mmCIF file of C-alpha atoms and ligand atoms in Angstrom:
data_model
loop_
_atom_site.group_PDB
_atom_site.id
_atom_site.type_symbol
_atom_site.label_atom_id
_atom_site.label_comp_id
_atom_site.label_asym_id
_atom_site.label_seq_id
_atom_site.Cartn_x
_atom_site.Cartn_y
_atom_site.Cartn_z
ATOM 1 C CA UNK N 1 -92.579 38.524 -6.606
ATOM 2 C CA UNK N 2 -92.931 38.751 -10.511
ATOM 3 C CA UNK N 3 -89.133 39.288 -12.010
ATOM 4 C CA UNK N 4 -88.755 41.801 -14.674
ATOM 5 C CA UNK N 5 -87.015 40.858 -17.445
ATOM 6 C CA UNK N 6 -84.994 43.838 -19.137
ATOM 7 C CA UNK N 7 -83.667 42.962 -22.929
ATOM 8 C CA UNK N 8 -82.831 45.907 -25.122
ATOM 9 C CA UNK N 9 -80.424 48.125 -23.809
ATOM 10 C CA UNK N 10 -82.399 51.394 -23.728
ATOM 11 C CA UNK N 11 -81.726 54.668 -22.085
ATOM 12 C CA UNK N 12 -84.952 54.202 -20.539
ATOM 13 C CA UNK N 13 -84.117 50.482 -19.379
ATOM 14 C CA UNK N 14 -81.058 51.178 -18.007
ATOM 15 C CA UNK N 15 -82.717 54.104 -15.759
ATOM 16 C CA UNK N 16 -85.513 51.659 -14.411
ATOM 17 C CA UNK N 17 -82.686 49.206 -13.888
ATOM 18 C CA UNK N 18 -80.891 51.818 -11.752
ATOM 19 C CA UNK N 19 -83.900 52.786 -9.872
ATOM 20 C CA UNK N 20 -84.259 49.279 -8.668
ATOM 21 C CA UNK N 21 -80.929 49.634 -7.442
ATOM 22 C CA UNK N 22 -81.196 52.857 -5.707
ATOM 23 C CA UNK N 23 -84.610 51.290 -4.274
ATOM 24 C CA UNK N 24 -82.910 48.857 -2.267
ATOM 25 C CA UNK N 25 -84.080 45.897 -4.749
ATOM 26 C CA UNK N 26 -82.588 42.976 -6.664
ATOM 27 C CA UNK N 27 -81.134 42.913 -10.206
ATOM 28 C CA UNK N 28 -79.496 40.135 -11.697
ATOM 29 C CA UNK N 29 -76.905 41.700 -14.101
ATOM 30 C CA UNK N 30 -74.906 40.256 -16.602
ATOM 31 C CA UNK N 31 -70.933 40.892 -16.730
ATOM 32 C CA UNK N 32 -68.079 39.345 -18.783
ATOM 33 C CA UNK N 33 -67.436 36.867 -16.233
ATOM 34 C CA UNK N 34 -71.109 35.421 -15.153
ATOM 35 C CA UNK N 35 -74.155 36.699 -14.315
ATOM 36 C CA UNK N 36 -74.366 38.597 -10.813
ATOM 37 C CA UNK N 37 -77.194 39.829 -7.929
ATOM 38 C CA UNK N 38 -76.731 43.050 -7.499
ATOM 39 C CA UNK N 39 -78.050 45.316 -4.928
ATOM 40 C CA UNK N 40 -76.818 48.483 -3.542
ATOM 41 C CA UNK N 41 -73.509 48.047 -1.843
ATOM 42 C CA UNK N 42 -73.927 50.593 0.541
ATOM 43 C CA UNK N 43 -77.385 49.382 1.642
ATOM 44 C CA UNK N 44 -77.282 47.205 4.267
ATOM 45 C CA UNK N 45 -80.706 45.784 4.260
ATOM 46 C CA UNK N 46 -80.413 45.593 0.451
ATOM 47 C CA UNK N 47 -77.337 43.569 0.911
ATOM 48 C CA UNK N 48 -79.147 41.401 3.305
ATOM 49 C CA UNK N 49 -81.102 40.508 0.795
ATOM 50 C CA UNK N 50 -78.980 39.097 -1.796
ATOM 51 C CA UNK N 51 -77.647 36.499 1.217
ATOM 52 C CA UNK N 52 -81.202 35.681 1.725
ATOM 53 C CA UNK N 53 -82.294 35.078 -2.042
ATOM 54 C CA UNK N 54 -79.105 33.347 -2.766
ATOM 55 C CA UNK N 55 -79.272 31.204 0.265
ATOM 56 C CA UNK N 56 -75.512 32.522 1.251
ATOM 57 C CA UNK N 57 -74.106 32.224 4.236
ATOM 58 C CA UNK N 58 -73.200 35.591 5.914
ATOM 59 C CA UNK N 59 -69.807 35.310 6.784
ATOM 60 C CA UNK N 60 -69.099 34.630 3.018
ATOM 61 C CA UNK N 61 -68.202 38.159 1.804
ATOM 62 C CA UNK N 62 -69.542 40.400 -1.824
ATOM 63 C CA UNK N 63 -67.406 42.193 -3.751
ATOM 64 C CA UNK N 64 -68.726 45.076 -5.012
ATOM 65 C CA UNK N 65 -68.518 46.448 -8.456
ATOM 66 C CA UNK N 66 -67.715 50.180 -9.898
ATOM 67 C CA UNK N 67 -67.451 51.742 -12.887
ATOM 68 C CA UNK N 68 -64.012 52.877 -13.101
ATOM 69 C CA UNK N 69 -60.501 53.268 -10.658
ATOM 70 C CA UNK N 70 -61.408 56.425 -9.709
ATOM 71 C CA UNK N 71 -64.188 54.972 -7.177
ATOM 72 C CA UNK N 72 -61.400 53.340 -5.572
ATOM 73 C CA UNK N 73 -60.498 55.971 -2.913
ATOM 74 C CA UNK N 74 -64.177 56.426 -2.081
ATOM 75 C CA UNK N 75 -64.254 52.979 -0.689
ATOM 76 C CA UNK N 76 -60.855 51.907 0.634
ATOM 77 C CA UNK N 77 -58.509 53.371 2.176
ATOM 78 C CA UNK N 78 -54.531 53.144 1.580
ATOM 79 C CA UNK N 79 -54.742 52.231 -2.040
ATOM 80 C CA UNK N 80 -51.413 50.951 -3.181
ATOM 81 C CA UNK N 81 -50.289 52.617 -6.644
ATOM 82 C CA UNK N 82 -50.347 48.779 -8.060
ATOM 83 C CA UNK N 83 -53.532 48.730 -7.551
ATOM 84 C CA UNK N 84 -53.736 51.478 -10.240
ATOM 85 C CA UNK N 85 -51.728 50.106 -12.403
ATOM 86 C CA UNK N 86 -53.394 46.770 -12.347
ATOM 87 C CA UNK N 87 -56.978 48.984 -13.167
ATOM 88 C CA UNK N 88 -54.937 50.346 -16.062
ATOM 89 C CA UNK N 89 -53.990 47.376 -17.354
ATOM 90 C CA UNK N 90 -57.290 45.239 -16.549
ATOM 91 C CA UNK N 91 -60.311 46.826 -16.011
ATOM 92 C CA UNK N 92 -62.816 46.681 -16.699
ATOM 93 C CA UNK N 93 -62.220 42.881 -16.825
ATOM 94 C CA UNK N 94 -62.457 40.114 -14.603
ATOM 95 C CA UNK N 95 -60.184 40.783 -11.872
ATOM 96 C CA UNK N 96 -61.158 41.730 -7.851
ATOM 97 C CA UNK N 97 -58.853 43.427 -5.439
ATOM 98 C CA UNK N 98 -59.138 43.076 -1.737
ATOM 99 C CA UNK N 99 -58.263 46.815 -0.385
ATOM 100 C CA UNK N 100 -58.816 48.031 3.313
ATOM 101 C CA UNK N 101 -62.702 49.041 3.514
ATOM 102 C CA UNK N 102 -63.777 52.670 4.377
ATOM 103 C CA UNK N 103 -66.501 52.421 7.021
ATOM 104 C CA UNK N 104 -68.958 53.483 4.387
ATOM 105 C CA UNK N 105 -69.170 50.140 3.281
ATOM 106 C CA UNK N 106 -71.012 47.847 5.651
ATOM 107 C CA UNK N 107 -69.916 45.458 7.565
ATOM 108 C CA UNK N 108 -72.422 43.105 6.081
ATOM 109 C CA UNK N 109 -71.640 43.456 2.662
ATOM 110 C CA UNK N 110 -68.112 42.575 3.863
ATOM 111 C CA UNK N 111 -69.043 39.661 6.056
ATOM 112 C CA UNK N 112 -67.744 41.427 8.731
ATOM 113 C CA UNK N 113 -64.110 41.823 7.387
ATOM 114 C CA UNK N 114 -62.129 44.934 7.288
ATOM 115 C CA UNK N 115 -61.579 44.337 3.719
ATOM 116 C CA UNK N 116 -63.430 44.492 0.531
ATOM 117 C CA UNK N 117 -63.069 43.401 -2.670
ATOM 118 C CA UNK N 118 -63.934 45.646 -5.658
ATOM 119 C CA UNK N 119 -64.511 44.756 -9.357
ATOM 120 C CA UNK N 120 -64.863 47.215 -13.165
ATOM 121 C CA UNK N 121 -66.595 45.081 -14.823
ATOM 122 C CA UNK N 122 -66.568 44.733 -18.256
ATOM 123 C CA UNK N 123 -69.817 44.801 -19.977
ATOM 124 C CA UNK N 124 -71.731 47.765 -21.151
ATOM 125 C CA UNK N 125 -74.835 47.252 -19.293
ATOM 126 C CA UNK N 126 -74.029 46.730 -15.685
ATOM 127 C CA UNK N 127 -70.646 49.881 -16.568
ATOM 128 C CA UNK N 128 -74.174 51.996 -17.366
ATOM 129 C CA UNK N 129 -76.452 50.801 -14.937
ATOM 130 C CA UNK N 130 -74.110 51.035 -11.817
ATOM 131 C CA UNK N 131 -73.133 54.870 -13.005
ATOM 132 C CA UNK N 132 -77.319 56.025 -13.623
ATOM 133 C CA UNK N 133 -77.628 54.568 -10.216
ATOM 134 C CA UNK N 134 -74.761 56.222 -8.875
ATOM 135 C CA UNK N 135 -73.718 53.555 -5.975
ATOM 136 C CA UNK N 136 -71.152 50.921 -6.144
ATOM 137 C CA UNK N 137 -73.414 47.878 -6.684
ATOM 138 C CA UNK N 138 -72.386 44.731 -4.222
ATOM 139 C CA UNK N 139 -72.699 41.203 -6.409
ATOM 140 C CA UNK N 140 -72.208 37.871 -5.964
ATOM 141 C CA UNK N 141 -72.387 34.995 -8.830
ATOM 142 C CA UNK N 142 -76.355 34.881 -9.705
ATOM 143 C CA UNK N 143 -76.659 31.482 -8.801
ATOM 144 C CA UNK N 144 -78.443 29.563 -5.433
ATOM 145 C CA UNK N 145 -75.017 29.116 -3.094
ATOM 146 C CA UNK N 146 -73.831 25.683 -4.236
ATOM 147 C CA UNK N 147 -75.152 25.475 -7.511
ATOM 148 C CA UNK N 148 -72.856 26.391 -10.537
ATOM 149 C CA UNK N 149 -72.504 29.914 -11.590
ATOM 150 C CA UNK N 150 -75.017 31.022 -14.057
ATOM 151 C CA UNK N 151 -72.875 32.469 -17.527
ATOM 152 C CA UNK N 152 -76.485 33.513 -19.242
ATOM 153 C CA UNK N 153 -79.460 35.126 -17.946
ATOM 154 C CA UNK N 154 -82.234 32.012 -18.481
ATOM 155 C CA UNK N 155 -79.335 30.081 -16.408
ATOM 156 C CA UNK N 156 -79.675 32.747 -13.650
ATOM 157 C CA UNK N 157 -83.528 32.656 -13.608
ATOM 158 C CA UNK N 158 -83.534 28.811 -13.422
ATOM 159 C CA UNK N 159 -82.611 29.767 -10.006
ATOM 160 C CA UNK N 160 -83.836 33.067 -9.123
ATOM 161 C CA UNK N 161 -86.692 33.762 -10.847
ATOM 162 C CA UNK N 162 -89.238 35.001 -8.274
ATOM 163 C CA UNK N 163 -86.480 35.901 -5.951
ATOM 164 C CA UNK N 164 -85.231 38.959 -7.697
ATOM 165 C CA UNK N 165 -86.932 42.021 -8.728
ATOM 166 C CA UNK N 166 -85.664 42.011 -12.156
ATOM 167 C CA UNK N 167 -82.862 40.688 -14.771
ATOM 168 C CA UNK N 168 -81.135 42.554 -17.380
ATOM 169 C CA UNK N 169 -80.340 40.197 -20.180
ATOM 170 C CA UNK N 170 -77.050 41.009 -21.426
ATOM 171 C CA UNK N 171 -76.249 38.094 -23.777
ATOM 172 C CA UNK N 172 -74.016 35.034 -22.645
ATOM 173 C CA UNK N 173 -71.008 35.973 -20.512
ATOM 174 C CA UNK N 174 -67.718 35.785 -22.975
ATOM 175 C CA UNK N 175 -65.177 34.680 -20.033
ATOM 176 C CA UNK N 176 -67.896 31.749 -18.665
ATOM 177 C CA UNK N 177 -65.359 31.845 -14.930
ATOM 178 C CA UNK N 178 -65.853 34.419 -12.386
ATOM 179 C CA UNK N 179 -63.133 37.044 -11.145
ATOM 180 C CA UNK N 180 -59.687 36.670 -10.312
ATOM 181 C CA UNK N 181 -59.842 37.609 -6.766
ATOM 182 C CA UNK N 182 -56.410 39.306 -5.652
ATOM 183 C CA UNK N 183 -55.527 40.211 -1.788
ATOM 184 C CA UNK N 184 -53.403 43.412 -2.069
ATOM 185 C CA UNK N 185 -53.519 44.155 1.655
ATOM 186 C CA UNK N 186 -50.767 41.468 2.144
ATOM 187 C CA UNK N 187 -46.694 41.693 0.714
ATOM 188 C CA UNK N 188 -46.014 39.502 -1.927
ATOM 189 C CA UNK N 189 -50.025 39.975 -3.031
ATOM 190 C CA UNK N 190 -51.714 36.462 -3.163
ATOM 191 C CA UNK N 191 -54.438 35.160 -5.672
ATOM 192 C CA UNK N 192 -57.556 34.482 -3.678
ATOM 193 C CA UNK N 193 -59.326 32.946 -6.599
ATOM 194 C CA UNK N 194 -58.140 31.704 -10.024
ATOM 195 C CA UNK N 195 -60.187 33.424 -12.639
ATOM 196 C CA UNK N 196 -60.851 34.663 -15.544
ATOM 197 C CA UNK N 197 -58.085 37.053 -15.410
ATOM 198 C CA UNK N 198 -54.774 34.604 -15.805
ATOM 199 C CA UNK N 199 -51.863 34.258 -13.282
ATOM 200 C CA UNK N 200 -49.592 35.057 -15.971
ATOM 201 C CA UNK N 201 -51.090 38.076 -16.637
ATOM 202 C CA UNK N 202 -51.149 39.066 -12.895
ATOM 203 C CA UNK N 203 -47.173 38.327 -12.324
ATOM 204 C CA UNK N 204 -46.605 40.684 -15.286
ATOM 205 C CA UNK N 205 -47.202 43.468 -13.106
ATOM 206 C CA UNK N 206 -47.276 42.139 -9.624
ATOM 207 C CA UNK N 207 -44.066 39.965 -10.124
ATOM 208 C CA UNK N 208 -44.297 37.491 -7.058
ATOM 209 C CA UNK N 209 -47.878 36.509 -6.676
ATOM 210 C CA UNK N 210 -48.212 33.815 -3.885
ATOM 211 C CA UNK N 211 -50.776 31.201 -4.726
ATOM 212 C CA UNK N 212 -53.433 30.255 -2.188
ATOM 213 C CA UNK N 213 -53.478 26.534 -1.791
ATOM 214 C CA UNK N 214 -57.467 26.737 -1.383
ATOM 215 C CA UNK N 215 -57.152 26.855 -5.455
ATOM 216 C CA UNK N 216 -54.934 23.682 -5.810
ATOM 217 C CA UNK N 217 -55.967 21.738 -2.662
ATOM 218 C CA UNK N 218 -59.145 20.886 -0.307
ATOM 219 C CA UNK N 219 -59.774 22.961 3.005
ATOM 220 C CA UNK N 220 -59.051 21.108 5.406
ATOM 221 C CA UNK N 221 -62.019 20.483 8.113
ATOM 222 C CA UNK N 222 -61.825 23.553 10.420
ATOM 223 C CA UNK N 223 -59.353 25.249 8.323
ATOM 224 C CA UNK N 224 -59.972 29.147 7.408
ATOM 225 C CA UNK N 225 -59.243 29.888 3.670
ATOM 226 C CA UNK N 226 -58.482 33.769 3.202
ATOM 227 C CA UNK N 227 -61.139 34.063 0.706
ATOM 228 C CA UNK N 228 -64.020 32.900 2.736
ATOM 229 C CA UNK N 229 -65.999 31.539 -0.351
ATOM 230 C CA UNK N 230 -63.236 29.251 -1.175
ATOM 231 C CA UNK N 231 -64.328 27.170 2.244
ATOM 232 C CA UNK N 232 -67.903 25.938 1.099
ATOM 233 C CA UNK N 233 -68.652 23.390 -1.470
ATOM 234 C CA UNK N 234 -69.709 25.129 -5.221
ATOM 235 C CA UNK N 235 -70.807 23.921 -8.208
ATOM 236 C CA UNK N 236 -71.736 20.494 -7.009
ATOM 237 C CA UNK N 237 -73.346 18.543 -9.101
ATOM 238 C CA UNK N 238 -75.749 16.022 -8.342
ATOM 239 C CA UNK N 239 -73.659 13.313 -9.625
ATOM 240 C CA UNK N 240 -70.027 12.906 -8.029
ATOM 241 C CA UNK N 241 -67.336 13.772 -10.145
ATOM 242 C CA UNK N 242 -63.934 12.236 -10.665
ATOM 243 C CA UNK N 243 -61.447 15.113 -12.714
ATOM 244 C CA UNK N 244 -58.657 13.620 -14.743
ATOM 245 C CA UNK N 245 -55.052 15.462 -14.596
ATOM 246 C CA UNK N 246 -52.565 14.303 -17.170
ATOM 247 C CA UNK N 247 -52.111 14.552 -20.359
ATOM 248 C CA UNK N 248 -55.036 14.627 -22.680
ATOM 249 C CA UNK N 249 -54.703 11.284 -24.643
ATOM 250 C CA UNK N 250 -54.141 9.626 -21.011
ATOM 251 C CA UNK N 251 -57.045 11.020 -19.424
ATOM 252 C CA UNK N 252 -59.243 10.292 -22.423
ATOM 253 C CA UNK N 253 -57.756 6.631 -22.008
ATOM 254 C CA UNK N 254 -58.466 6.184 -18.087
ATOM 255 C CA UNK N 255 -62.013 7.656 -18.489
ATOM 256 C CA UNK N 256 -62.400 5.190 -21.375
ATOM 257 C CA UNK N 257 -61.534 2.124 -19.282
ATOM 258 C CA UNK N 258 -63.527 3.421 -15.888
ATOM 259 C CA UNK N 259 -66.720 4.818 -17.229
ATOM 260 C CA UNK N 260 -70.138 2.550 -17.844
ATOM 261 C CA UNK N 261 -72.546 2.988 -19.778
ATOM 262 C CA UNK N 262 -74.748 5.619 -19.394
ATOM 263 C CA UNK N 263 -72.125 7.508 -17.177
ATOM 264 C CA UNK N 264 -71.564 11.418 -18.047
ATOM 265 C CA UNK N 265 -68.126 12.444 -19.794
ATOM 266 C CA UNK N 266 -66.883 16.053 -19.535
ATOM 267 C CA UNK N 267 -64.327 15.822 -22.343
ATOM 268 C CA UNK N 268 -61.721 18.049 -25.315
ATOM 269 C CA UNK N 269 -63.701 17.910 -28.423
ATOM 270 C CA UNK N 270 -60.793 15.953 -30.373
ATOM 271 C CA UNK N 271 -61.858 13.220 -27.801
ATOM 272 C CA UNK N 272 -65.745 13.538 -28.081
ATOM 273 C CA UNK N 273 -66.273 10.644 -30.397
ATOM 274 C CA UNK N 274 -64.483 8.561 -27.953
ATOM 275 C CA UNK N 275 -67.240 7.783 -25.623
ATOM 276 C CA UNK N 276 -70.434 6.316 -27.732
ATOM 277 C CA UNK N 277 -72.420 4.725 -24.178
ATOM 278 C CA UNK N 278 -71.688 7.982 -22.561
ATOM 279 C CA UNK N 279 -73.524 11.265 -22.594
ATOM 280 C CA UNK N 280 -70.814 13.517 -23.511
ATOM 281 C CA UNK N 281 -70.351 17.523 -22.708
ATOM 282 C CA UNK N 282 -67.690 18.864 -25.216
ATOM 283 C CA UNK N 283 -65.293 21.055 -23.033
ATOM 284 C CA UNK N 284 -63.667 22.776 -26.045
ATOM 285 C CA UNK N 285 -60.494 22.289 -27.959
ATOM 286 C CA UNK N 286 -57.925 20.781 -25.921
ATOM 287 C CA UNK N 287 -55.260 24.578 -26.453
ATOM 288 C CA UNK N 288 -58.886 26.358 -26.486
ATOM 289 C CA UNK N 289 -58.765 27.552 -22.579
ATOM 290 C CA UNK N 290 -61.225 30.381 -23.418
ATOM 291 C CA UNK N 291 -63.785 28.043 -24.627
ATOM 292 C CA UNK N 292 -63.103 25.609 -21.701
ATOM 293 C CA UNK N 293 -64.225 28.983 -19.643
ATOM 294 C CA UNK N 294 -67.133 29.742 -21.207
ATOM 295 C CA UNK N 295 -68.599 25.494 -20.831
ATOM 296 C CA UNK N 296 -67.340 24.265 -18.015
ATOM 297 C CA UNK N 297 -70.225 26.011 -15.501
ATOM 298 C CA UNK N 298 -72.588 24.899 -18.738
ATOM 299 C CA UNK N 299 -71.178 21.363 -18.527
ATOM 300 C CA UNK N 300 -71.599 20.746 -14.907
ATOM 301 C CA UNK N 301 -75.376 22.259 -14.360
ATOM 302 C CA UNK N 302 -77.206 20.424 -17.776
ATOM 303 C CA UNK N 303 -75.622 17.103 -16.129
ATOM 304 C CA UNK N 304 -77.635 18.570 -13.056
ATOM 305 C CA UNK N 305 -81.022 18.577 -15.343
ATOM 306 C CA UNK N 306 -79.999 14.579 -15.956
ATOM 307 C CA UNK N 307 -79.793 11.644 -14.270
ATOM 308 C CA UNK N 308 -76.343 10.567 -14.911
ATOM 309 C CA UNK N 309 -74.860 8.110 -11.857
ATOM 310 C CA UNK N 310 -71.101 9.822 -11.983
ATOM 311 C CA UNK N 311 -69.306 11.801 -14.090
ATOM 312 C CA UNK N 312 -65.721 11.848 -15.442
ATOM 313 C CA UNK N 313 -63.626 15.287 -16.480
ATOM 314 C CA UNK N 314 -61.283 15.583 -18.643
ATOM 315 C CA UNK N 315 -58.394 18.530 -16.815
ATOM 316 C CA UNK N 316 -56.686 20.812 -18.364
ATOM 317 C CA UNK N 317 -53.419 22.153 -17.674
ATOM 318 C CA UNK N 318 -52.969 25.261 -15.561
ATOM 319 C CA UNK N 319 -51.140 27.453 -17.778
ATOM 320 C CA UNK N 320 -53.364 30.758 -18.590
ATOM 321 C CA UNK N 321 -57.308 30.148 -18.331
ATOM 322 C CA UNK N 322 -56.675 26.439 -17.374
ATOM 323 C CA UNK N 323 -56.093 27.355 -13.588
ATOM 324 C CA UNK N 324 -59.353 28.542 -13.204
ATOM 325 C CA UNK N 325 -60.953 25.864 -15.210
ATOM 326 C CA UNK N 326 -59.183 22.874 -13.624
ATOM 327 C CA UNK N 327 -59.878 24.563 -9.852
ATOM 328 C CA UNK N 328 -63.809 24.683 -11.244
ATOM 329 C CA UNK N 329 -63.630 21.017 -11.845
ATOM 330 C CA UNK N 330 -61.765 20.112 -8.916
ATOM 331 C CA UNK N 331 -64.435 22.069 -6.849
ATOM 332 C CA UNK N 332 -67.364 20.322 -8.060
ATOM 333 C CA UNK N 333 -65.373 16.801 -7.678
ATOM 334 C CA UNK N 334 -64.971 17.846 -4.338
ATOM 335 C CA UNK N 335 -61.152 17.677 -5.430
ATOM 336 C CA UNK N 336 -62.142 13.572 -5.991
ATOM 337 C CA UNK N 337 -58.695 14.127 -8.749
ATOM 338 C CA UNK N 338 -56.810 11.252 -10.238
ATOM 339 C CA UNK N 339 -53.422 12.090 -12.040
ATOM 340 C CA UNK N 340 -52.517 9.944 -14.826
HETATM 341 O O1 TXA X 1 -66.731 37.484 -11.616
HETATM 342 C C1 TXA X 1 -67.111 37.677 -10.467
HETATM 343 O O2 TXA X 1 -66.334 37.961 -9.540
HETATM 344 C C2 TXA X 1 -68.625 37.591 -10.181
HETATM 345 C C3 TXA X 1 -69.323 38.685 -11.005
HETATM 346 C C4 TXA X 1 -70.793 38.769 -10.703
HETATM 347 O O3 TXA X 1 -68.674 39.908 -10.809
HETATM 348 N N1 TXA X 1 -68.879 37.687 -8.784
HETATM 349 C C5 TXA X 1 -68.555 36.675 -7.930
HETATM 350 O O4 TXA X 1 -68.845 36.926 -6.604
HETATM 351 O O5 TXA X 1 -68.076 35.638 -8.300
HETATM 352 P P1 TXA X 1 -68.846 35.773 -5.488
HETATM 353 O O6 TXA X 1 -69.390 36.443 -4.270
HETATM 354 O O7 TXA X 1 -69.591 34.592 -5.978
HETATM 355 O O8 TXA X 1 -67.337 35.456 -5.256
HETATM 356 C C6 TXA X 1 -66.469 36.378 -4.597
HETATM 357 C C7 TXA X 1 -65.342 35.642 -3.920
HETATM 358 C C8 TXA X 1 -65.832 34.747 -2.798
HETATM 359 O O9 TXA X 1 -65.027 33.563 -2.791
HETATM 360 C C9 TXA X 1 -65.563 35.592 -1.554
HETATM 361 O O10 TXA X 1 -65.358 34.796 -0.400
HETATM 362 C C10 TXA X 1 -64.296 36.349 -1.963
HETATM 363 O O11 TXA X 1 -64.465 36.609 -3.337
HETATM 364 N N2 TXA X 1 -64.175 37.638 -1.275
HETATM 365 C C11 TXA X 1 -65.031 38.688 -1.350
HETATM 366 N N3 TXA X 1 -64.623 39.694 -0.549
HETATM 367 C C12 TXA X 1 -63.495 39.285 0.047
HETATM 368 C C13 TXA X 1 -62.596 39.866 0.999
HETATM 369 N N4 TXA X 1 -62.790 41.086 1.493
HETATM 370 N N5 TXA X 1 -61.522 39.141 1.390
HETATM 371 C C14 TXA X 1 -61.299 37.899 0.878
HETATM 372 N N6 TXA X 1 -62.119 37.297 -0.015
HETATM 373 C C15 TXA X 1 -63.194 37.967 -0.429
HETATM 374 MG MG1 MG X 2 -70.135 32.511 -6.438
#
């Protein structure tokens, strides 16, 4: 299949956009957070396939994405007020909540679980597109399943160009880290998936927000993580990758005395000049978490397009943006983490 590429946002592109979408087809769209496959949420064979162009597994569930809170009650069911308040204060933005489903929603766009996650996101395209097509539009991160998320639209047709019936280019995502995915069917609430949205920002509201380990910590073999996506290995590089916890001038010091020549370096840009027989990705300012965001999925697929034997990361702390950058390079080191 030839994939349409959509640039300008028109009236007139945003209503062939949503009549792909109401046709049961593919669009890639862009959002805030990175780029997503969309297809109508309500379609079953639609959803279908977005697991088979992805290469997804179908017990990994999609969250699907609306243009505003008041959608809410037509797809779950017992909708705490926090949930409202967290709308209020966050969407559209890069936060998921897991509600109780309404049967409307198939089972196979909720891999089967009486829950699903639903996302405002915040980006004037896709907000347009998914109200002209008038259907809550199920997406998962653009990418194959195991290769990084894609935060621009050539990124996303490196891998799904033929698969899909079209792409909207929306520019490059600002946040560059998907959702933070938030289970509100369970008392304290518990973060699913550190994301663009900070912790911080969550416990402002929520107050006590448990923590799922899957974030921190490797699944254990046969273990089942509550967010079912957390249980498969993403944005794995080609090369392995060893992330460095600690502070930054120790990291920069260990990576310094373990890397050869010719090894890749995922480093903070005061430390970039450190490594002159590496090939260096500049993370961002060490206290720049935003920009961290937006390069780490960058970082980790153009040392994919090289042939770099291993590659060393620089970790930031956890505090704001850092949780969900560190848990992105943990993930691709297959949580291979030395502490310094
Ligand atoms: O920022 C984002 O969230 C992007 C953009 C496109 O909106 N989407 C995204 O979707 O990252 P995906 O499918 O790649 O990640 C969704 C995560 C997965 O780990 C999935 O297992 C989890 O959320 N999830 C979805 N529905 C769930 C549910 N009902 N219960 C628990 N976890 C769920
Ligand atoms: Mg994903």
């Amino acid at each position: 299949m030839e994939t349409r590429v959509f640039t300008e946002n028109t009236a007139e592109n945003i209503e062939a956009a949503a009549a792909i979408i109401r046709a049961g087809g593919l669009l890639g769209i862009p959002t805030e957070t990175v780029y997503g496959l969309g297809a109508n949420a309500l379609n079953a064979d639609a959803v279908l396939h977005i697991f088979e162009a992805k290469g997804r597994p179908q017990d990994n569930p999609l969250i699907i994405h609306v243009p505003d809170e008041t959608w809410l009650e037509r797809y779950c069911h017992d909708v705490p007020e926090t949930a409202y308040t967290l709308a209020a204060a966050f969407w559209p933005g890069p936060l998921t909540m897991i509600l109780p489903r309404k049967p409307i929603v198939p089972l196979r766009t909720t891999g089967g679980l009486e829950t699903v996650g639903v996302r405002c996101p915040n980006h004037p395209v896709t907000l347009a597109v998914i109200q002209a097509a008038g259907v809550p539009v199920a997406a998962p991160s653009g990418n194959l399943s195991g290769r990084p998320s894609p935060t621009s639209a050539s990124d996303m047709l490196e891998d799904m160009d033929g698969r899909i019936d079209a792409i909207f280019d929306g520019g490059p995502s600002g946040v560059g880290v998907e959702s933070s995915v938030i289970d509100l069917t369970v008392t304290p609430p518990r973060l699913l998936r550190a994301g663009g949205l900070p912790l911080e920002a969550l416990q402002s509201i929520l107050g006590e927000v448990i923590v799922d380990k899957c974030i921190t910590e490797p699944v254990a073999p046969g273990e089942k993580p509550k967010a079912p996506g957390m249980k498969y290995r993403h944005y794995a590089p080609k090369a392995p990758v060893t992330v460095i916890c600690g502070g930054a001038a120790a990291s920069a010091a260990y990576i310094r005395a373990h890397a050869q020549p010719g090894d890749g370096v995922i480093c903070f840009s005061e430390f970039a000049a450190s490594f002159p027989a590496q090939r260096v990705h500049d993370l961002g300012p060490v206290d720049n978490k935003l920009a961290q965001a937006q390069r780490v999925f960058d970082a980790l697929r153009t040392f994919d397009a090289t042939d770099v034997p291993r590659i060393f990361a620089q970790c930031p702390d956890e505090a704001g943006l850092g949780l969900a950058v560190a848990n992105r390079l943990k993930k691709a080191a297959g949580f291979d983490v030395v502490t310094v």
